[in-house]
């Protein structure tokens, strides 16, 4: 590889005993899923719905105006046709090769699993999973999107008639304790932490980095992050291109 940073990353991966990948929205933008905070992201929808995205996907909105909540959720947070991109595929291959121990993701799109990754810790849940708040019956995404199963925009349980909500963490809701513990365990045991596609400004997720005490911290992001000065290697390029090229070197 001509890029010395990619050569360095390949060497880090080759010599690390345990690698964890921590990813954010930038991992999925190459699958045409908008970055929540980008100029072309979901903030552009504010005029249509009369509130900020944070309010629209908050627990308060869900409780007080579920029709608006589910309208916004279905029209802006569901990308059923999205496919895993080069970054997802490379990470799945690295796990298969025994190089990657775990993926910790802030995304809810399930694309890591779609690419074949097995050990995926989903900090904010997954919109592939839904459940009834009345009887806890599980449903998939397609059920929630089928008009016949809904009262307007609101999915209803076929068993008890309760509201079927996505298994995701809304604004004003805490992260799941067991998921946090799993993420902390993976990150604290890693010799190398590769962070990609995240600006590291969303807490409490970004705070998990403090548990990393390993040898190499690698940041792959198109823009600067607050942790750049702490990293052993910073690469400001497309994460899909970076991981694909490095994977080719590793194979």
mmCIF file of C-alpha atoms in Angstrom:
data_model
loop_
_atom_site.group_PDB
_atom_site.id
_atom_site.type_symbol
_atom_site.label_atom_id
_atom_site.label_comp_id
_atom_site.label_asym_id
_atom_site.label_seq_id
_atom_site.Cartn_x
_atom_site.Cartn_y
_atom_site.Cartn_z
ATOM 1 C CA UNK A 1 0.000 0.000 0.000
ATOM 2 C CA UNK A 2 1.278 3.462 -0.923
ATOM 3 C CA UNK A 3 -0.429 5.215 1.994
ATOM 4 C CA UNK A 4 1.885 4.997 5.057
ATOM 5 C CA UNK A 5 -1.073 5.392 7.443
ATOM 6 C CA UNK A 6 -2.742 2.326 5.974
ATOM 7 C CA UNK A 7 0.509 0.388 6.245
ATOM 8 C CA UNK A 8 0.728 1.413 9.883
ATOM 9 C CA UNK A 9 -2.859 0.327 10.517
ATOM 10 C CA UNK A 10 -2.218 -3.039 8.895
ATOM 11 C CA UNK A 11 0.857 -3.519 11.104
ATOM 12 C CA UNK A 12 -1.128 -2.564 14.226
ATOM 13 C CA UNK A 13 -3.835 -5.094 13.362
ATOM 14 C CA UNK A 14 -1.289 -7.829 12.639
ATOM 15 C CA UNK A 15 0.469 -7.347 15.977
ATOM 16 C CA UNK A 16 -2.549 -6.796 18.243
ATOM 17 C CA UNK A 17 -3.808 -9.648 20.399
ATOM 18 C CA UNK A 18 -7.338 -8.311 20.781
ATOM 19 C CA UNK A 19 -9.049 -5.695 18.611
ATOM 20 C CA UNK A 20 -12.397 -4.011 19.187
ATOM 21 C CA UNK A 21 -14.137 -1.738 16.703
ATOM 22 C CA UNK A 22 -16.260 1.145 18.008
ATOM 23 C CA UNK A 23 -18.443 2.705 15.323
ATOM 24 C CA UNK A 24 -20.962 5.459 14.752
ATOM 25 C CA UNK A 25 -23.247 6.842 12.066
ATOM 26 C CA UNK A 26 -20.385 7.415 9.625
ATOM 27 C CA UNK A 27 -20.042 3.660 9.207
ATOM 28 C CA UNK A 28 -23.500 3.522 7.620
ATOM 29 C CA UNK A 29 -23.493 6.713 5.556
ATOM 30 C CA UNK A 30 -21.812 4.767 2.761
ATOM 31 C CA UNK A 31 -24.960 2.599 2.735
ATOM 32 C CA UNK A 32 -26.945 5.808 2.074
ATOM 33 C CA UNK A 33 -28.235 6.097 5.630
ATOM 34 C CA UNK A 34 -28.005 9.784 6.638
ATOM 35 C CA UNK A 35 -25.733 10.930 9.420
ATOM 36 C CA UNK A 36 -28.053 12.368 12.073
ATOM 37 C CA UNK A 37 -26.008 15.536 12.485
ATOM 38 C CA UNK A 38 -24.745 16.128 8.967
ATOM 39 C CA UNK A 39 -25.789 19.075 6.839
ATOM 40 C CA UNK A 40 -27.896 16.742 4.712
ATOM 41 C CA UNK A 41 -28.995 14.646 7.669
ATOM 42 C CA UNK A 42 -32.207 14.347 9.566
ATOM 43 C CA UNK A 43 -32.197 17.896 10.896
ATOM 44 C CA UNK A 44 -33.532 18.893 7.472
ATOM 45 C CA UNK A 45 -36.840 17.259 8.439
ATOM 46 C CA UNK A 46 -37.500 19.757 11.227
ATOM 47 C CA UNK A 47 -39.686 22.084 9.162
ATOM 48 C CA UNK A 48 -41.975 19.249 8.102
ATOM 49 C CA UNK A 49 -42.660 17.956 11.635
ATOM 50 C CA UNK A 50 -42.457 21.158 13.656
ATOM 51 C CA UNK A 51 -39.907 19.905 16.170
ATOM 52 C CA UNK A 52 -36.282 18.859 16.403
ATOM 53 C CA UNK A 53 -35.363 15.224 15.774
ATOM 54 C CA UNK A 54 -34.303 14.909 19.432
ATOM 55 C CA UNK A 55 -37.834 15.793 20.495
ATOM 56 C CA UNK A 56 -39.502 13.680 17.831
ATOM 57 C CA UNK A 57 -37.664 10.503 18.871
ATOM 58 C CA UNK A 58 -37.808 11.210 22.593
ATOM 59 C CA UNK A 59 -39.657 9.232 25.217
ATOM 60 C CA UNK A 60 -41.822 12.302 25.823
ATOM 61 C CA UNK A 61 -42.988 12.387 22.197
ATOM 62 C CA UNK A 62 -43.555 8.632 22.228
ATOM 63 C CA UNK A 63 -45.716 8.934 25.355
ATOM 64 C CA UNK A 64 -47.616 12.122 24.505
ATOM 65 C CA UNK A 65 -47.921 12.020 20.709
ATOM 66 C CA UNK A 66 -47.259 8.468 19.522
ATOM 67 C CA UNK A 67 -48.751 9.126 16.084
ATOM 68 C CA UNK A 68 -46.185 11.872 15.403
ATOM 69 C CA UNK A 69 -43.424 9.760 16.903
ATOM 70 C CA UNK A 70 -44.144 6.781 14.658
ATOM 71 C CA UNK A 71 -44.664 8.968 11.583
ATOM 72 C CA UNK A 72 -41.228 10.514 12.018
ATOM 73 C CA UNK A 73 -39.657 7.170 12.950
ATOM 74 C CA UNK A 74 -41.048 5.366 9.894
ATOM 75 C CA UNK A 75 -40.326 8.172 7.449
ATOM 76 C CA UNK A 76 -36.796 8.977 8.632
ATOM 77 C CA UNK A 77 -35.202 6.174 10.630
ATOM 78 C CA UNK A 78 -36.126 3.101 8.579
ATOM 79 C CA UNK A 79 -33.912 2.101 5.647
ATOM 80 C CA UNK A 80 -35.152 -1.393 4.945
ATOM 81 C CA UNK A 81 -33.411 -1.543 1.551
ATOM 82 C CA UNK A 82 -29.985 -0.477 2.873
ATOM 83 C CA UNK A 83 -27.199 -2.996 2.305
ATOM 84 C CA UNK A 84 -23.923 -3.532 4.177
ATOM 85 C CA UNK A 85 -21.111 -1.473 2.669
ATOM 86 C CA UNK A 86 -17.388 -2.095 2.342
ATOM 87 C CA UNK A 87 -16.733 -1.199 5.989
ATOM 88 C CA UNK A 88 -19.313 -3.671 7.300
ATOM 89 C CA UNK A 89 -17.988 -6.401 5.009
ATOM 90 C CA UNK A 90 -14.356 -5.803 5.986
ATOM 91 C CA UNK A 91 -15.148 -5.884 9.709
ATOM 92 C CA UNK A 92 -17.108 -9.122 9.331
ATOM 93 C CA UNK A 93 -14.175 -10.662 7.471
ATOM 94 C CA UNK A 94 -11.744 -9.493 10.160
ATOM 95 C CA UNK A 95 -13.870 -11.215 12.792
ATOM 96 C CA UNK A 96 -13.980 -14.374 10.679
ATOM 97 C CA UNK A 97 -10.178 -14.275 10.434
ATOM 98 C CA UNK A 98 -9.914 -14.077 14.223
ATOM 99 C CA UNK A 99 -8.552 -10.527 14.165
ATOM 100 C CA UNK A 100 -11.564 -8.717 15.600
ATOM 101 C CA UNK A 101 -13.014 -9.575 19.014
ATOM 102 C CA UNK A 102 -16.133 -7.405 19.026
ATOM 103 C CA UNK A 103 -17.981 -4.517 17.424
ATOM 104 C CA UNK A 104 -19.534 -1.829 19.614
ATOM 105 C CA UNK A 105 -21.956 0.236 17.546
ATOM 106 C CA UNK A 106 -24.116 3.291 18.087
ATOM 107 C CA UNK A 107 -26.157 2.416 14.981
ATOM 108 C CA UNK A 108 -29.561 0.744 14.990
ATOM 109 C CA UNK A 109 -29.636 -0.470 11.383
ATOM 110 C CA UNK A 110 -28.397 -4.060 11.835
ATOM 111 C CA UNK A 111 -25.989 -3.797 8.888
ATOM 112 C CA UNK A 112 -23.078 -5.317 10.810
ATOM 113 C CA UNK A 113 -25.101 -8.491 11.317
ATOM 114 C CA UNK A 114 -26.223 -8.281 7.695
ATOM 115 C CA UNK A 115 -22.574 -8.445 6.644
ATOM 116 C CA UNK A 116 -21.995 -11.492 8.821
ATOM 117 C CA UNK A 117 -20.581 -10.078 12.061
ATOM 118 C CA UNK A 118 -21.476 -12.178 15.105
ATOM 119 C CA UNK A 119 -20.309 -10.354 18.233
ATOM 120 C CA UNK A 120 -22.079 -7.002 17.823
ATOM 121 C CA UNK A 121 -22.883 -4.906 20.892
ATOM 122 C CA UNK A 122 -25.688 -2.493 19.975
ATOM 123 C CA UNK A 123 -25.575 0.455 22.369
ATOM 124 C CA UNK A 124 -28.805 1.989 21.079
ATOM 125 C CA UNK A 125 -30.678 -1.189 20.192
ATOM 126 C CA UNK A 126 -31.927 -2.217 16.756
ATOM 127 C CA UNK A 127 -34.925 -1.264 14.660
ATOM 128 C CA UNK A 128 -34.932 -4.822 13.336
ATOM 129 C CA UNK A 129 -36.556 -5.751 16.652
ATOM 130 C CA UNK A 130 -39.903 -4.532 17.978
ATOM 131 C CA UNK A 131 -41.966 -5.591 20.975
ATOM 132 C CA UNK A 132 -45.391 -5.013 22.492
ATOM 133 C CA UNK A 133 -45.341 -2.795 25.568
ATOM 134 C CA UNK A 134 -48.382 -4.662 26.885
ATOM 135 C CA UNK A 135 -47.492 -8.368 26.642
ATOM 136 C CA UNK A 136 -43.851 -8.146 25.486
ATOM 137 C CA UNK A 137 -44.508 -10.207 22.350
ATOM 138 C CA UNK A 138 -41.680 -9.827 19.847
ATOM 139 C CA UNK A 139 -42.140 -8.562 16.306
ATOM 140 C CA UNK A 140 -39.877 -7.833 13.365
ATOM 141 C CA UNK A 141 -39.551 -4.603 11.419
ATOM 142 C CA UNK A 142 -41.800 -5.746 8.597
ATOM 143 C CA UNK A 143 -44.688 -6.284 11.011
ATOM 144 C CA UNK A 144 -44.373 -2.720 12.295
ATOM 145 C CA UNK A 145 -44.306 -1.347 8.743
ATOM 146 C CA UNK A 146 -47.349 -3.277 7.487
ATOM 147 C CA UNK A 147 -50.379 -0.926 7.405
ATOM 148 C CA UNK A 148 -52.801 -3.710 8.320
ATOM 149 C CA UNK A 149 -51.002 -4.080 11.660
ATOM 150 C CA UNK A 150 -51.246 -0.388 12.501
ATOM 151 C CA UNK A 151 -53.689 2.168 13.806
ATOM 152 C CA UNK A 152 -52.598 4.995 11.526
ATOM 153 C CA UNK A 153 -48.830 5.110 12.008
ATOM 154 C CA UNK A 154 -48.899 3.187 15.320
ATOM 155 C CA UNK A 155 -48.172 -0.571 15.172
ATOM 156 C CA UNK A 156 -50.514 -2.646 17.332
ATOM 157 C CA UNK A 157 -49.997 -6.061 18.896
ATOM 158 C CA UNK A 158 -51.926 -8.940 17.321
ATOM 159 C CA UNK A 159 -52.012 -10.638 20.710
ATOM 160 C CA UNK A 160 -53.215 -7.950 23.138
ATOM 161 C CA UNK A 161 -53.712 -4.792 21.085
ATOM 162 C CA UNK A 162 -50.893 -2.917 22.832
ATOM 163 C CA UNK A 163 -48.494 -0.561 21.075
ATOM 164 C CA UNK A 164 -45.568 -2.248 19.347
ATOM 165 C CA UNK A 165 -42.467 -0.079 19.777
ATOM 166 C CA UNK A 166 -38.969 -0.374 18.317
ATOM 167 C CA UNK A 167 -36.327 -1.962 20.524
ATOM 168 C CA UNK A 168 -34.191 1.171 20.422
ATOM 169 C CA UNK A 169 -33.040 3.653 23.050
ATOM 170 C CA UNK A 170 -34.985 6.897 22.719
ATOM 171 C CA UNK A 171 -33.847 10.299 23.877
ATOM 172 C CA UNK A 172 -34.527 10.604 27.633
ATOM 173 C CA UNK A 173 -34.114 6.835 28.059
ATOM 174 C CA UNK A 174 -31.011 5.272 29.641
ATOM 175 C CA UNK A 175 -28.816 2.757 27.890
ATOM 176 C CA UNK A 176 -29.391 -0.850 28.903
ATOM 177 C CA UNK A 177 -27.131 -1.792 31.825
ATOM 178 C CA UNK A 178 -26.263 -5.226 30.432
ATOM 179 C CA UNK A 179 -25.310 -3.708 27.072
ATOM 180 C CA UNK A 180 -23.117 -1.092 28.752
ATOM 181 C CA UNK A 181 -21.383 -3.789 30.788
ATOM 182 C CA UNK A 182 -20.721 -5.847 27.662
ATOM 183 C CA UNK A 183 -19.267 -2.823 25.877
ATOM 184 C CA UNK A 184 -17.058 -1.888 28.825
ATOM 185 C CA UNK A 185 -15.849 -5.483 29.124
ATOM 186 C CA UNK A 186 -14.925 -5.663 25.437
ATOM 187 C CA UNK A 187 -13.236 -2.256 25.303
ATOM 188 C CA UNK A 188 -11.297 -2.684 28.552
ATOM 189 C CA UNK A 189 -9.934 -6.054 27.366
ATOM 190 C CA UNK A 190 -8.820 -4.760 23.966
ATOM 191 C CA UNK A 191 -5.183 -4.270 23.052
ATOM 192 C CA UNK A 192 -6.274 -2.141 20.089
ATOM 193 C CA UNK A 193 -9.388 0.008 19.784
ATOM 194 C CA UNK A 194 -10.345 1.157 16.279
ATOM 195 C CA UNK A 195 -12.914 3.947 16.314
ATOM 196 C CA UNK A 196 -14.644 4.754 13.057
ATOM 197 C CA UNK A 197 -17.378 6.956 11.678
ATOM 198 C CA UNK A 198 -18.139 8.895 14.840
ATOM 199 C CA UNK A 199 -17.408 12.425 16.008
ATOM 200 C CA UNK A 200 -17.251 11.163 19.611
ATOM 201 C CA UNK A 201 -19.549 13.884 20.926
ATOM 202 C CA UNK A 202 -22.605 11.754 21.799
ATOM 203 C CA UNK A 203 -22.682 10.701 25.432
ATOM 204 C CA UNK A 204 -22.829 8.400 27.257
ATOM 205 C CA UNK A 205 -21.607 6.294 24.311
ATOM 206 C CA UNK A 206 -18.464 8.386 23.700
ATOM 207 C CA UNK A 207 -17.573 8.087 27.376
ATOM 208 C CA UNK A 208 -16.929 4.369 26.936
ATOM 209 C CA UNK A 209 -13.546 5.197 25.416
ATOM 210 C CA UNK A 210 -12.221 6.000 28.879
ATOM 211 C CA UNK A 211 -12.231 2.262 29.608
ATOM 212 C CA UNK A 212 -9.653 1.575 26.923
ATOM 213 C CA UNK A 213 -6.202 1.053 28.437
ATOM 214 C CA UNK A 214 -4.621 -0.918 25.605
ATOM 215 C CA UNK A 215 -1.662 -0.142 23.386
ATOM 216 C CA UNK A 216 -3.098 1.366 20.196
ATOM 217 C CA UNK A 217 -5.990 3.777 19.726
ATOM 218 C CA UNK A 218 -6.881 4.289 16.048
ATOM 219 C CA UNK A 219 -9.361 6.908 14.792
ATOM 220 C CA UNK A 220 -10.857 6.698 11.286
ATOM 221 C CA UNK A 221 -13.212 9.582 10.601
ATOM 222 C CA UNK A 222 -13.627 12.170 7.852
ATOM 223 C CA UNK A 223 -13.574 14.985 10.407
ATOM 224 C CA UNK A 224 -11.609 15.783 13.553
ATOM 225 C CA UNK A 225 -12.686 14.402 16.947
ATOM 226 C CA UNK A 226 -11.952 15.493 20.539
ATOM 227 C CA UNK A 227 -9.771 12.391 20.927
ATOM 228 C CA UNK A 228 -7.427 12.921 17.979
ATOM 229 C CA UNK A 229 -4.552 14.030 20.199
ATOM 230 C CA UNK A 230 -4.817 10.839 22.247
ATOM 231 C CA UNK A 231 -4.686 8.488 19.281
ATOM 232 C CA UNK A 232 -1.699 6.555 17.986
ATOM 233 C CA UNK A 233 -3.057 6.876 14.460
ATOM 234 C CA UNK A 234 -5.641 9.218 12.889
ATOM 235 C CA UNK A 235 -6.941 8.636 9.360
ATOM 236 C CA UNK A 236 -9.335 11.209 7.869
ATOM 237 C CA UNK A 237 -10.602 9.171 4.953
ATOM 238 C CA UNK A 238 -13.571 7.013 3.934
ATOM 239 C CA UNK A 239 -13.859 4.212 6.446
ATOM 240 C CA UNK A 240 -15.036 1.744 3.807
ATOM 241 C CA UNK A 241 -12.058 2.450 1.571
ATOM 242 C CA UNK A 242 -9.597 2.318 4.485
ATOM 243 C CA UNK A 243 -10.824 -0.969 5.918
ATOM 244 C CA UNK A 244 -11.155 -2.617 2.505
ATOM 245 C CA UNK A 245 -7.595 -1.764 1.522
ATOM 246 C CA UNK A 246 -6.190 -2.837 4.877
ATOM 247 C CA UNK A 247 -8.156 -6.099 4.727
ATOM 248 C CA UNK A 248 -6.656 -6.818 1.302
ATOM 249 C CA UNK A 249 -3.206 -6.391 2.853
ATOM 250 C CA UNK A 250 -4.095 -8.737 5.717
ATOM 251 C CA UNK A 251 -5.394 -11.576 3.558
#
